[in-house]
Structure formats: C-alpha cells, structure tokens
Short mmCIF file of C-alpha atoms in Angstrom, two decimals:
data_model
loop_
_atom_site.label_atom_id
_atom_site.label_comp_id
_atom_site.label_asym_id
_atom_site.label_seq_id
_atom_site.Cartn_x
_atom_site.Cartn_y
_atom_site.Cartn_z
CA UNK H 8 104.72 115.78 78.42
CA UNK H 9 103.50 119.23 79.20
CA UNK H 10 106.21 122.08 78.87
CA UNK H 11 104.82 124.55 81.90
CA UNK H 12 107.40 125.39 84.43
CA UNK H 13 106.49 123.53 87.96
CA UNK H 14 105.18 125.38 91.04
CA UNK H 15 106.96 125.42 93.90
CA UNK H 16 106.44 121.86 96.11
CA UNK H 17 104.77 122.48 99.60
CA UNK H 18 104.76 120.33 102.19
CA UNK H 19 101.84 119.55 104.01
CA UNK H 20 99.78 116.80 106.07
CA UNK H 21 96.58 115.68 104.61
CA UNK H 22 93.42 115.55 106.52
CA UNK H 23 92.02 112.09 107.69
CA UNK H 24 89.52 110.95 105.37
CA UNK H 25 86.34 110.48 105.88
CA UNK H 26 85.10 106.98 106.77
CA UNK H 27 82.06 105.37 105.64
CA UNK H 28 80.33 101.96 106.32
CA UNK H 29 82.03 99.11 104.52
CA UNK H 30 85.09 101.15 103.29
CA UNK H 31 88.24 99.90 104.69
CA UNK H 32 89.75 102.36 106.99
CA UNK H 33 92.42 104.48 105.21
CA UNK H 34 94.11 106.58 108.40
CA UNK H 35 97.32 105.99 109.99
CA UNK H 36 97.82 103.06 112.43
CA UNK H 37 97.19 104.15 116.11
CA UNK H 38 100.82 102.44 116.80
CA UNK H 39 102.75 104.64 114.03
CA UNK H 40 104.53 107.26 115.46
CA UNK H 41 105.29 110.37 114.23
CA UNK H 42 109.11 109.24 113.86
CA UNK H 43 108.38 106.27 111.63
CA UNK H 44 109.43 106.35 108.33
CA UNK H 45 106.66 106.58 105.49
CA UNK H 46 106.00 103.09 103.77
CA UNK H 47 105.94 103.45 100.29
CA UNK H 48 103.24 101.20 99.99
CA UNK H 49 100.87 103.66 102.59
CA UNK H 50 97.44 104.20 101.55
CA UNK H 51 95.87 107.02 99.43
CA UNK H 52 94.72 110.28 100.73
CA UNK H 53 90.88 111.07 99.83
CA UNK H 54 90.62 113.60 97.59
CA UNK H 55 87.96 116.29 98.53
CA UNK H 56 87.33 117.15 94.77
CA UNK H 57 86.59 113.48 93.72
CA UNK H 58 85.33 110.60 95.62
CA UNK H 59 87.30 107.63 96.12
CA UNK H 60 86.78 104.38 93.81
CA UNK H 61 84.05 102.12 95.00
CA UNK H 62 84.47 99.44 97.63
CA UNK H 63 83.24 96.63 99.27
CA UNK H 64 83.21 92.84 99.99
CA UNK H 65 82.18 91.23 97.07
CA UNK H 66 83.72 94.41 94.80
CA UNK H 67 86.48 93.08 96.31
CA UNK H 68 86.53 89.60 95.58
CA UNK H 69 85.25 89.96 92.04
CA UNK H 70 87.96 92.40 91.10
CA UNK H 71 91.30 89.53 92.88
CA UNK H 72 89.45 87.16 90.59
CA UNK H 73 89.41 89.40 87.92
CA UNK H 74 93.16 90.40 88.19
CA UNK H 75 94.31 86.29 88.72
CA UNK H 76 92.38 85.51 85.39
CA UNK H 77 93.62 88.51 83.37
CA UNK H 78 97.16 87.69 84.56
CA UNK H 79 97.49 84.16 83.52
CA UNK H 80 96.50 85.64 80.14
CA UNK H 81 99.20 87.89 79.64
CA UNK H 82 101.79 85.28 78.13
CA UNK H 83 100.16 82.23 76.78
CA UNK H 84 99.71 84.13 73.42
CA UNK H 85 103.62 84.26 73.65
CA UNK H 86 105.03 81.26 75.37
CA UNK H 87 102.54 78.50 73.74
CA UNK H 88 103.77 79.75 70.36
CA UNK H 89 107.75 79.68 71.65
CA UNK H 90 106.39 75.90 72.60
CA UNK H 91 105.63 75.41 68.87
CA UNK H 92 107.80 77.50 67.12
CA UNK H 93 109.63 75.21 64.42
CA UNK H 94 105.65 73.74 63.09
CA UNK H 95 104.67 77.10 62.60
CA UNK H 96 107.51 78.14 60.58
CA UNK H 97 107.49 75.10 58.53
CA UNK H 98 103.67 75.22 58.10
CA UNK H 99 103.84 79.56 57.16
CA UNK H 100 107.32 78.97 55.14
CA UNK H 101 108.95 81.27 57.67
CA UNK H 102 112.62 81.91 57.51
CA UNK H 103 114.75 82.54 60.62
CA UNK H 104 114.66 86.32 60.50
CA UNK H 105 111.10 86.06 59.96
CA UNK H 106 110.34 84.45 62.81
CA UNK H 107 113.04 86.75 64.47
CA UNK H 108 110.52 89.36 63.24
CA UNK H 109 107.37 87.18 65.31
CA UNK H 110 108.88 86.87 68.34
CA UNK H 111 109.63 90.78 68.41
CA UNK H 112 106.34 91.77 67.50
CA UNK H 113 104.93 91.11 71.19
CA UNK H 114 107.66 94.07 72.51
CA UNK H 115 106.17 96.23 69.73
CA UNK H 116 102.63 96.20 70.63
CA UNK H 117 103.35 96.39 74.23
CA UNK H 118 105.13 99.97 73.00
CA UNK H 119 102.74 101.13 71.06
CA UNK H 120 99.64 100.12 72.13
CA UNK H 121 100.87 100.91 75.75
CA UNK H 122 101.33 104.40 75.36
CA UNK H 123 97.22 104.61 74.74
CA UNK H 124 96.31 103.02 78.06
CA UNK H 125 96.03 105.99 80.33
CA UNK H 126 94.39 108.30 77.52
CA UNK H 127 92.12 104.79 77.40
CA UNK H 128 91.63 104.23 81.29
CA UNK H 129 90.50 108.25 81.60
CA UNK H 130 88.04 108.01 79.04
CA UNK H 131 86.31 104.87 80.00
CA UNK H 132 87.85 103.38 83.07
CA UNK H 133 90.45 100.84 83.54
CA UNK H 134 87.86 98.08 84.39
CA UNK H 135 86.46 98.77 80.88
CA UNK H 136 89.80 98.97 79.51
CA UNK H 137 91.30 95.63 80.77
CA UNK H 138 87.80 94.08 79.58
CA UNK H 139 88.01 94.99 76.43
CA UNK H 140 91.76 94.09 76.46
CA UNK H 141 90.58 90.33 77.41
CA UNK H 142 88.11 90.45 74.44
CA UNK H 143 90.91 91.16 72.13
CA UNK H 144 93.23 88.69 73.29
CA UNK H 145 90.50 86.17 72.83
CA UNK H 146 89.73 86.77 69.42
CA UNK H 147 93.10 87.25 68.35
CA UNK H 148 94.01 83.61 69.98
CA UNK H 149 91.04 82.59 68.26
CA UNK H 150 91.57 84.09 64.62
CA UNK H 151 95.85 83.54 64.71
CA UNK H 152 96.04 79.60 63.89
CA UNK H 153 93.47 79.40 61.07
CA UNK H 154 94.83 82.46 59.14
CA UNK H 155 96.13 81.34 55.47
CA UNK H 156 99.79 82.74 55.67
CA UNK H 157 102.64 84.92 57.84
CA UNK H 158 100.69 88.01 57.54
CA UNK H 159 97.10 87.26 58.73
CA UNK H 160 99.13 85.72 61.47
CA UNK H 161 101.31 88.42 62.44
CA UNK H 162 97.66 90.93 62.22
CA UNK H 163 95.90 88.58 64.28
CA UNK H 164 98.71 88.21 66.84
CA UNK H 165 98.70 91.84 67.05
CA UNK H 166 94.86 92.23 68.04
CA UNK H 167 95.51 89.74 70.91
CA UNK H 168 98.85 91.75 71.95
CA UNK H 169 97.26 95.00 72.07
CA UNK H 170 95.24 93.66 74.47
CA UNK H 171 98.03 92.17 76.32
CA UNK H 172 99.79 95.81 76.26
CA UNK H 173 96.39 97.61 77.68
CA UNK H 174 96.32 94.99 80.32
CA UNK H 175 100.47 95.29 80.89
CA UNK H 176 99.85 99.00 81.70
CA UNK H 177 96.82 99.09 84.11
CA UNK H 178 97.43 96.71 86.23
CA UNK H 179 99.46 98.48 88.57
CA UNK H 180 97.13 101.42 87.94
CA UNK H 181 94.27 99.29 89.59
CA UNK H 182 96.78 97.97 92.32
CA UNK H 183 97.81 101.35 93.41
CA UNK H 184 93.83 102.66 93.27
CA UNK H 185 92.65 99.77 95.17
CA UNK H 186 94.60 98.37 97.48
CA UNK H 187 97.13 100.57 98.35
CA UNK H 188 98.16 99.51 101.83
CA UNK H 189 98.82 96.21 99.99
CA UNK H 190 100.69 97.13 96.73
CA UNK H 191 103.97 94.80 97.21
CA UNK H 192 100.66 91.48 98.52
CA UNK H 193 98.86 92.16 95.51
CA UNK H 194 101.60 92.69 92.72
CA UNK H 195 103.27 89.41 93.81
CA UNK H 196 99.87 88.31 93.43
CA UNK H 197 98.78 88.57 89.62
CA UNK H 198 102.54 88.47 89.00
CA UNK H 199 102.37 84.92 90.45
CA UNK H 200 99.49 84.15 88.25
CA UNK H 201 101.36 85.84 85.34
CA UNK H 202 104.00 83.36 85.91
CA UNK H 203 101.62 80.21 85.91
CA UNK H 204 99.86 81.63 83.30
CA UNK H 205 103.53 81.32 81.32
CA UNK H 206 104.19 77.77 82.66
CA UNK H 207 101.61 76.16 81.92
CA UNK H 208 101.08 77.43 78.27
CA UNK H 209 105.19 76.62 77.98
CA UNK H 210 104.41 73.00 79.35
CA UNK H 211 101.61 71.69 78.22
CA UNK H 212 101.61 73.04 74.76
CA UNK H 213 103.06 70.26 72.91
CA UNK H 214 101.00 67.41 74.70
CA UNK H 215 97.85 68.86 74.58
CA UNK H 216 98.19 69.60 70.51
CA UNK H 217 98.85 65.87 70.33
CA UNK H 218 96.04 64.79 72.68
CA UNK H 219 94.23 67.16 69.94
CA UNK H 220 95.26 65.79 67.03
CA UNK H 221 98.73 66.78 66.52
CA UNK H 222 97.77 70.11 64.65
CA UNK H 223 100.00 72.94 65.68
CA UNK H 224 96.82 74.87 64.95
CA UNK H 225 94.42 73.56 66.77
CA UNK H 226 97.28 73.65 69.72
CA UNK H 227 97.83 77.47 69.39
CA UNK H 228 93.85 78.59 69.30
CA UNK H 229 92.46 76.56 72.37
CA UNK H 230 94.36 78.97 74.54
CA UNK H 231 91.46 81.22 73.35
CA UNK H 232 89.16 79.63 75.85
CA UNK H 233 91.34 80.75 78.79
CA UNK H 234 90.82 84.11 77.79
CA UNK H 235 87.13 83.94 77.12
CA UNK H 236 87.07 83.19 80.96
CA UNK H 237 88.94 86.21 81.73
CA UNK H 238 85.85 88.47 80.19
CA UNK H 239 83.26 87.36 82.48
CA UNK H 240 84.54 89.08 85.65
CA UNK H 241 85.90 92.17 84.19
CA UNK H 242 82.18 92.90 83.04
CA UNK H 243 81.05 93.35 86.15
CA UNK H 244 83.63 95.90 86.60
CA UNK H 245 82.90 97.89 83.26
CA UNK H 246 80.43 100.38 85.36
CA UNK H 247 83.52 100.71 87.74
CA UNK H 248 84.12 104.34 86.07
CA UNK H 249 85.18 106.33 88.84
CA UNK H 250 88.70 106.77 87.46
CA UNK H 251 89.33 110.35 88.90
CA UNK H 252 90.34 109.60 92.03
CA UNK H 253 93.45 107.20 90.56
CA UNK H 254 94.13 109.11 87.45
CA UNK H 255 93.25 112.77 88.24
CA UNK H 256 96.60 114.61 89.25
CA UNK H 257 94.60 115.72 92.55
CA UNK H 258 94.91 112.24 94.27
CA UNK H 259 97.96 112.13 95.95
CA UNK H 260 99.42 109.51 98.39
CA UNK H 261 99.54 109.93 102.26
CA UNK H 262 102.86 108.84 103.84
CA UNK H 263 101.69 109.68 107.42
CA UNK H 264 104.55 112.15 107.17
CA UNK H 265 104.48 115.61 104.80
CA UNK H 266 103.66 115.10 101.17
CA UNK H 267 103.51 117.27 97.93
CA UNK H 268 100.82 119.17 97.99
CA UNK H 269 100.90 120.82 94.45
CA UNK H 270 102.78 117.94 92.59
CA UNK H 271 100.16 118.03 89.25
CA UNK H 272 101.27 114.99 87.08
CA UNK H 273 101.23 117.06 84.00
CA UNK H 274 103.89 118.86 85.56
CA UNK H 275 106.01 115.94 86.02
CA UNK H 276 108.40 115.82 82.90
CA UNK H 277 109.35 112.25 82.93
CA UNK H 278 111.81 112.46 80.52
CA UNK H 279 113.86 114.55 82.55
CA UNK H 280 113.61 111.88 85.56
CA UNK H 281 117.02 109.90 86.00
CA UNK H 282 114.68 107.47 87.80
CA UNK H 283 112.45 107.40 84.89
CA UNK H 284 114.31 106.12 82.46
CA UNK H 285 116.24 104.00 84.82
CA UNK H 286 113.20 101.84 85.45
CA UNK H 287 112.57 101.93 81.59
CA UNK H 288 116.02 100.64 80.66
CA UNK H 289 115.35 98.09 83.19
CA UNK H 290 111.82 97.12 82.24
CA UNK H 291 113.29 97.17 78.58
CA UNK H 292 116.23 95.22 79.42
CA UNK H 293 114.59 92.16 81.44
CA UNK H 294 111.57 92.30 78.87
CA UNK H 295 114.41 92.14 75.98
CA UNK H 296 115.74 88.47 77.91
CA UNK H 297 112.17 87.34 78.85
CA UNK H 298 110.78 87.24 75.41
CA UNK H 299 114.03 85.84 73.76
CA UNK H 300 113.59 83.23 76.41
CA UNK H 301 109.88 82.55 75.60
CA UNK H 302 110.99 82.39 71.96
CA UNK H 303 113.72 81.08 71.27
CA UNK H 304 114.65 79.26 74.68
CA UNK H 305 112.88 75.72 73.33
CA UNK H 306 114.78 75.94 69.99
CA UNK H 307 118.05 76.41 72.07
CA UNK H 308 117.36 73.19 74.17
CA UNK H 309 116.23 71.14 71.10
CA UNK H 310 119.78 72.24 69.28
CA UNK H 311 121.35 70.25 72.56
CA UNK H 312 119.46 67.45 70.80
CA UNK H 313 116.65 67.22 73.23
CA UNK H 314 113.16 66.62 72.58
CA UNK H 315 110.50 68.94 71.44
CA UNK H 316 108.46 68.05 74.58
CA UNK H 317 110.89 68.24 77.03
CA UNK H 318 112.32 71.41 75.61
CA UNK H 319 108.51 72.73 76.41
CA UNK H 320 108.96 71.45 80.10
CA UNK H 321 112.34 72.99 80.23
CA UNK H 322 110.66 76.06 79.23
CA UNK H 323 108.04 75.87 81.81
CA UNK H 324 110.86 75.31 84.37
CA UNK H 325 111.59 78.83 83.94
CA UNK H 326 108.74 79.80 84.12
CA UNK H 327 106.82 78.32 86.64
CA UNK H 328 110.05 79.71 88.83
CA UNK H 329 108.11 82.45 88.71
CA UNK H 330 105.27 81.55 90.28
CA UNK H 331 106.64 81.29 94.15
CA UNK H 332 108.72 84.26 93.70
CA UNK H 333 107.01 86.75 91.94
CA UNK H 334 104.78 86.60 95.50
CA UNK H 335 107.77 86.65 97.56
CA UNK H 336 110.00 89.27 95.50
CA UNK H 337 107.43 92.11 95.37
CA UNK H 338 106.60 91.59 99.18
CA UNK H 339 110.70 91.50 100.07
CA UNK H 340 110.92 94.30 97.95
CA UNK H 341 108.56 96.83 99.63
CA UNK H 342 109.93 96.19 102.94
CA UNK H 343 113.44 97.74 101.62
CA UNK H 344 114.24 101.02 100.59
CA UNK H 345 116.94 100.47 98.31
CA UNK H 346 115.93 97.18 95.67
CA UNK H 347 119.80 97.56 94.08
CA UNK H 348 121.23 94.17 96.12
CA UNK H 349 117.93 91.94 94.69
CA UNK H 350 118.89 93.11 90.90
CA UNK H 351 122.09 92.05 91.67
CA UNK H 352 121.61 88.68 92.68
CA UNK H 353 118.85 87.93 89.89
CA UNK H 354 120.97 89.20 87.26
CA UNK H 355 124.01 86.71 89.02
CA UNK H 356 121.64 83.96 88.36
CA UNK H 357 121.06 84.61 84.70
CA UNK H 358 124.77 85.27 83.96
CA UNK H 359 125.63 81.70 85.46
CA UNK H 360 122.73 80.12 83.35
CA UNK H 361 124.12 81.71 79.93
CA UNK H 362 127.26 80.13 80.88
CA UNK H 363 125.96 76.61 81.74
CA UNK H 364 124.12 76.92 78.32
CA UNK H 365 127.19 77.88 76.02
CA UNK H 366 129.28 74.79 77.68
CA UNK H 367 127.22 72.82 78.64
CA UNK H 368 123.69 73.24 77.03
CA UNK H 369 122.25 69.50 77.60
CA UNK H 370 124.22 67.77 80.76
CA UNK H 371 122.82 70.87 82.75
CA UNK H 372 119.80 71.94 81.01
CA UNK H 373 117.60 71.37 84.33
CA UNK H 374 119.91 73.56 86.61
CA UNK H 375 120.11 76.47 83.65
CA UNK H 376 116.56 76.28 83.56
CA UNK H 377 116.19 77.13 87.36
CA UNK H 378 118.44 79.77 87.31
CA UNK H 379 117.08 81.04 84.38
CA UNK H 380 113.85 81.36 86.23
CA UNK H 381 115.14 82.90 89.00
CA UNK H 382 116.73 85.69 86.72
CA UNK H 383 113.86 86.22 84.84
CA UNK H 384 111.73 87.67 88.24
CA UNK H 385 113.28 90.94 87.02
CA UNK H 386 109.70 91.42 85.92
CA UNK H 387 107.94 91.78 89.27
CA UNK H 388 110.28 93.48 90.60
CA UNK H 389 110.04 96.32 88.21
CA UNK H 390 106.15 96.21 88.55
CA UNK H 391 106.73 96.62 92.16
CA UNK H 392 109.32 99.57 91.71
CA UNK H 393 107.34 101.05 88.95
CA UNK H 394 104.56 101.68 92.24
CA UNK H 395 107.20 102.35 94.61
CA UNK H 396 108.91 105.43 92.42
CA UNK H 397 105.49 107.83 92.75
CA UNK H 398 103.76 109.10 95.74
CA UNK H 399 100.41 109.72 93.43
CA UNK H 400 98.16 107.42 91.88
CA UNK H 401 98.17 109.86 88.94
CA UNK H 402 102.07 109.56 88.69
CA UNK H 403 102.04 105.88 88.80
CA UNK H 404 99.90 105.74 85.75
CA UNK H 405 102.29 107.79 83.89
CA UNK H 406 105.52 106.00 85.40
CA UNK H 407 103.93 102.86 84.34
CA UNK H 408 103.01 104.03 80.50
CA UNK H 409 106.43 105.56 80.42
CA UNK H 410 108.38 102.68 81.92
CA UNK H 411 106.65 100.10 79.92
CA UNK H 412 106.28 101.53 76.53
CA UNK H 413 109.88 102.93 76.32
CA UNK H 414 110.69 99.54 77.46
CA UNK H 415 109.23 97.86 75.27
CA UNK H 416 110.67 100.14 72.61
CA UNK H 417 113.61 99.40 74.27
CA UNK H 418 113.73 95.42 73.77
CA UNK H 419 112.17 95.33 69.92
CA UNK H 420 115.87 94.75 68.48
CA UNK H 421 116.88 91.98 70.80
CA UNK H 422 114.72 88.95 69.55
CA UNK H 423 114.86 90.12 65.86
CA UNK H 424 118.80 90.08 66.31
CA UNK H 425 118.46 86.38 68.12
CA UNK H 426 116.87 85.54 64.30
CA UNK H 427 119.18 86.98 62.41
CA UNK H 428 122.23 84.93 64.47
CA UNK H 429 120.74 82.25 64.37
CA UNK H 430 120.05 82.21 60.45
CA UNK H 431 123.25 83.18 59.49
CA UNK H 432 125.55 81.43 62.07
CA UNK H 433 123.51 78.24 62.57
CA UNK H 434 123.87 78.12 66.12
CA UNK H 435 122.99 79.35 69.61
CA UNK H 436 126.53 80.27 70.46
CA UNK H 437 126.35 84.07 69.81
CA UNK H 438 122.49 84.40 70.60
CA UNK H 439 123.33 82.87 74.64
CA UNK H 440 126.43 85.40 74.38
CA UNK H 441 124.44 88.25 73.19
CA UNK H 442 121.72 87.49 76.52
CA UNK H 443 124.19 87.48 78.51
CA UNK H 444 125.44 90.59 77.47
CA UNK H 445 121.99 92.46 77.74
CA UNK H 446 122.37 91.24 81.78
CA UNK H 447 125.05 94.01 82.00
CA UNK H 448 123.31 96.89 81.45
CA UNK H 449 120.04 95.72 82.85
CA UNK H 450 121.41 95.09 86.21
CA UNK H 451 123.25 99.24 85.95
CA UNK H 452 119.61 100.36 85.47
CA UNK H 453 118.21 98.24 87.75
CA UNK H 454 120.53 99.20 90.88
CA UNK H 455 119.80 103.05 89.48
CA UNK H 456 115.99 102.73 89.73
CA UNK H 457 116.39 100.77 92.83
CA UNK H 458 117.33 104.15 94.70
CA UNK H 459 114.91 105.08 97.64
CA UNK H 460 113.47 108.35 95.63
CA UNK H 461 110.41 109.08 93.82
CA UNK H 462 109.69 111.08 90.30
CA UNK H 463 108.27 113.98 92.48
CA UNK H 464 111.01 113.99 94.71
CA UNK H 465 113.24 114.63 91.60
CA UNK H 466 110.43 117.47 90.19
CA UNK H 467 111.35 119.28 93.52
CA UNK H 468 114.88 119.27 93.48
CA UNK H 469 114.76 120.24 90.01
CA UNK H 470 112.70 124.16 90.85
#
C-alpha cells in the first residue's frame, strides 16, 4: 500500500473513444440522458496512453469458454474430497484435528497465494496467469491421491490450490477488462459454472470411485482430467498480454456522468477503506461457512445415520443451488444500488438451515440442504460487489486481491475449529452452532459493503 498523500480528485467527462472495426462500441447509449444515474456496471473509458485489450468474435467466444471451464474447476479439488473424507482419513491415519487442518488449508492458499495474482497478471498477463493456474490444479489433482502419507498430500493439494487462488483473484479482473457493460451477465455466468463445477464433484464422487473400483484414490485423481480440459483454451489466450489497459492505474471507468480523473490506484490505501474491509469480512465470513460446508457437511449428514452416498447428493443439493442463482443474484444485484436487503435474506436462509440441522438433522435433511444452498450464494454476490465497489479496472484488481486474500485469512480458523469440536465433543452439535454463529457477523459486513459507494469515492472524502 503506498504511503504518498493523494492529489486532489477532479471531476471530469472522458472523451468518446475511438471506434474501430470489430470492437464493440463503448460510448453512451443515444437514449441515456444526461439525468440518468451512472450504472455501475458502464463500460471502460479508452485510455489514450495504452490501447484497449484485444477484441473480437472468436476472441470472444474462446475466452466465455475459457472462463466456464476454469470455473467448474475451482471446487472439485475441495468438494470431491469433502465427498470422501472419512476413506482418506482412515487410509492417511488422520485424526480429527488433522483433517480439521485439510479442510483449512484451501482458505490458506487462497490467502497467500492470492495476494501474488496482480504482481502475477502485470508481469505476464492474466490469460497466462489463469493458464498456468489450470496447469497446477491439474497436476496437483493428479499427484494428491497416489502420495504415500498426510504430508505429500497436504503439498500436493497445495500446488492445485494455488492455482485455484490465482484463478479466484483474476477472474473478476478479466470480467471487468472485457466485458464491462456486462459485469453482473458474466459473473453470474462462471459463478454458475463454479457452482456446477461444486455439484457435480459433491454428487458423483462416491459412485463414480465405485464404478472405478472402489479406491478412494483413484476417485480423488480423475478429477484431474477436468482440469486438463481447462488448459487448452486458456493457451490461446497466453499471447493476450495487453494487461495495461485493466491493470495500469490510468484506465478508469466511464459512468456517462463525471469521474475521477486523477484517482492512481497506488494512491488508494485500502486499508483505510470502511468498504474495504467490509467486503473482506464478508468474503471471509461466507468463505469461512462454504468450506466447512464442503468439508464437513457430508460427515454431518452421515452422523444423522444416513448413507455415505446420499450424504454426497445432499451435498450436491447445496450446491447445485448454486447454479440457477449465482446467474440470477449477480444480475439482481447490479440493477440495485444498495445489495444490504439480498445479504439479509441469504443469511435468513442459512440461520433456518443450522436450526433444522441441530433438531432435526435427518427428517429434514432435504429442506436444510436447499436452504443451505440458497445461503451459501453469498459467494457471487461478493464477486459481483467486489466489481461494483471501484470505478477503475486498476482498483478492482486491488479490491479483489484485498477482499479475497484478507478473506481468506479471515476464514483459516473456522474449519480447523469444526475439527477440533468435533474430536473432542464427538458430535455436530457445537460445530452447526458455531456456523450459525459466523452468519451474524457476515450478514453486518455484508449490509456494510452493500452501501452504494466506491473505494475512490471514500479516497476523496478522505483529502
């Protein structure tokens, strides 16, 4: 976070960009009027300094096909081993708190490794980035099962998360850069292929590693051939360098109304933004429930004293809840200028599925598993406010390394502490109260980063 003290904010209207053949036009609509409020999902301004990132038809295409496939490998590395969870504690020796300690790992790469992405995406582009993020994953998928204990599996799960984390961070980075007239379309896009991505690793887990032999092994690593197809269409995006116009602090974003003019993202001390660390509580706080879902969620449901395959269909209940509404949350949410009343209602939904599942874990276990997926759409929604809270493609890639990787930080303790209660109380009793508890909080931050302000507009009334 650079130190300097700001310049003064001035307001002024950008010029029309210049068109050329095959671009998609980037100018206000003839029918917007003065009068109109901006839409915080209005397109870029060009950038006389740097041209604007490469575009066309099949560009185009390749790159939706290329964010669908990486999204529906951002979980199965996480939700297919939550699927098998008691085989690969009984085949490593784990104990509860070490597998308290595996389920928090994914959090703690996500932190880490997160922070790097925009350092990454400057250097080399984030088409080369995500690419090589989808190379990782594969090999770690493919290395994790046929490691010979806890700690070649814990280091090979971390070579596939890193690439996970890389991937977390750019993707609204490359939403923002290319299509931003369509950032709420898009987001509910890859985070409805997120989603199935989640589902279908939570569902079909369990059969498909007895179809194969009933090898808990052989059921983790053949998720390894999803994410081999996810590297084919990111390489023709590698060349796609022209990262200046999305992460340079000159590219700024045109609200048909006045803008910053001198809003430099180095200037922009995020952890002095209230709205900052509001949307990284929240990101923490949902990703904190999400991953002690994906973990521990099957165990809970086979503790009712139901089966190890329908506890995997249970899981991908919640999931796949995901998959309709991450498209329609993200494009509900960038019609309103104030998010705070859809946190409210998700986090309603989780609270009354923590309580079906302390009284009533198995009579219900269908209806806590659809409200449970409703709740956990916290996710796109924060994506969607994470592009939402920046006028600048430059402060969106900052916003989203800051919101994520303090988030992540933010949820390490949760799923280790799920272990630990569950080891020493022999129960899910105080894990499904301690959820429930993290709903609190999450929704406070959520209704505070809901607010219809972004991280410049706080720079400005801060000089």
């Amino acid at each position: 976070m650079s130190d300097e003290p700001q310049t003064e904010i001035q307001r002024i209207q950008p010029p029309p960009p210049p068109q050329t053949p095959g671009s998609p036009a980037l100018t206000k609509s003839p029918s917007r009027t003065p009068s109109t409020p901006p839409s915080p999902n209005a397109s870029l301004a060009a950038s006389a300094d740097f041209p604007g990132p490469r575009t066309g038809v099949w560009f185009t295409r390749l790159l939706v096909v290329g964010l669908v496939l990486a999204a529906l490998n951002l979980r199965p590395a996480i939700t297919s081993l939550g699927a098998l969870l008691e085989e690969v504690q009984d085949g490593l020796h784990m104990s509860g708190s070490v597998a308290g300690v595996l389920t928090s790992v994914p959090p703690f790469c996500f932190a880490v490794f997160g922070f790097a992405a925009p350092r990454l995406a400057r250097r080399f582009g984030p088409g080369a980035v995500v690419c090589a993020g989808m190379v990782a994953i594969t090999a770690g998928l493919l290395i994790r099962p046929f490691t010979g204990g806890t700690a070649g599996f814990l280091a090979a799960s971390a070579v596939a998360l890193m690439g996970i984390a890389v991937s977390n961070v750019l993707m609204p980075v490359i939403v923002k850069r290319y299509f931003p007239e369509r950032v709420g379309t898009m987001t509910g896009l890859y985070s409805m292929a997120l989603a199935l991505g989640t589902a279908l690793a939570a569902a079909v887990t369990v059969p498909m590693t007895e179809a194969l032999g009933g090898s808990w092994r052989t059921g983790l690593g053949v998720w390894a051939v999803l994410a081999a197809l996810a590297v084919l269409p990111w390489l023709g995006l590698v060349r796609e360098r022209g990262t200046s116009a999305s992460l340079s602090p000159s590219s700024s974003v045109s609200h048909g109304a006045a803008v910053p003019a001198r809003a430099p993202a180095s200037a922009l001390r995020l952890g002095r933004s209230r709205t900052a660390w509001a949307l990284a509580c929240f990101f923490g706080l949902q990703a904190t429930g999400a991953y002690i879902t994906m973990g521990w969620m099957p165990q809970i449901f086979r503790d009712a004293g139901i089966s190890a395959g329908t506890a995997g269909l249970l899981l991908a209940v919640i999931m796949v809840m995901g998959v309709p509404l991450a498209f329609v949350i993200p494009r509900t949410a960038a019609r309103m200028k104030n998010q705070g009343p859809i946190v409210i209602a998700l986090g309603l939904c989780g609270l009354s599925a923590y309580a079906g599942l302390y009284f009533a874990p198995a009579e219900g276990a269908w209806v806590w598993a659809v409200l449970l997926g409703v709740s956990n759409c916290s996710f796109p929604l924060a994506l969607t406010m994470i592009g939402m809270r920046s006028r600048t493609g430059a402060g969106v890639v900052r916003l989203s390394a800051f919101a994520q990787s303090t988030g992540y930080l933010i949820s390490i303790p949760g799923p280790l502490l799920v272990g630990v209660l569950y080891q020493h109380t022999g129960g899910p009793g105080l894990p499904i109260a301690l959820m429930a508890a993290f709903l609190l909080p999450q929704m406070v931050a959520g209704i505070v980063a809901g607010r219809d302000r972004t991280i410049e507009d706080e720079a400005r009334m801060r000089d």
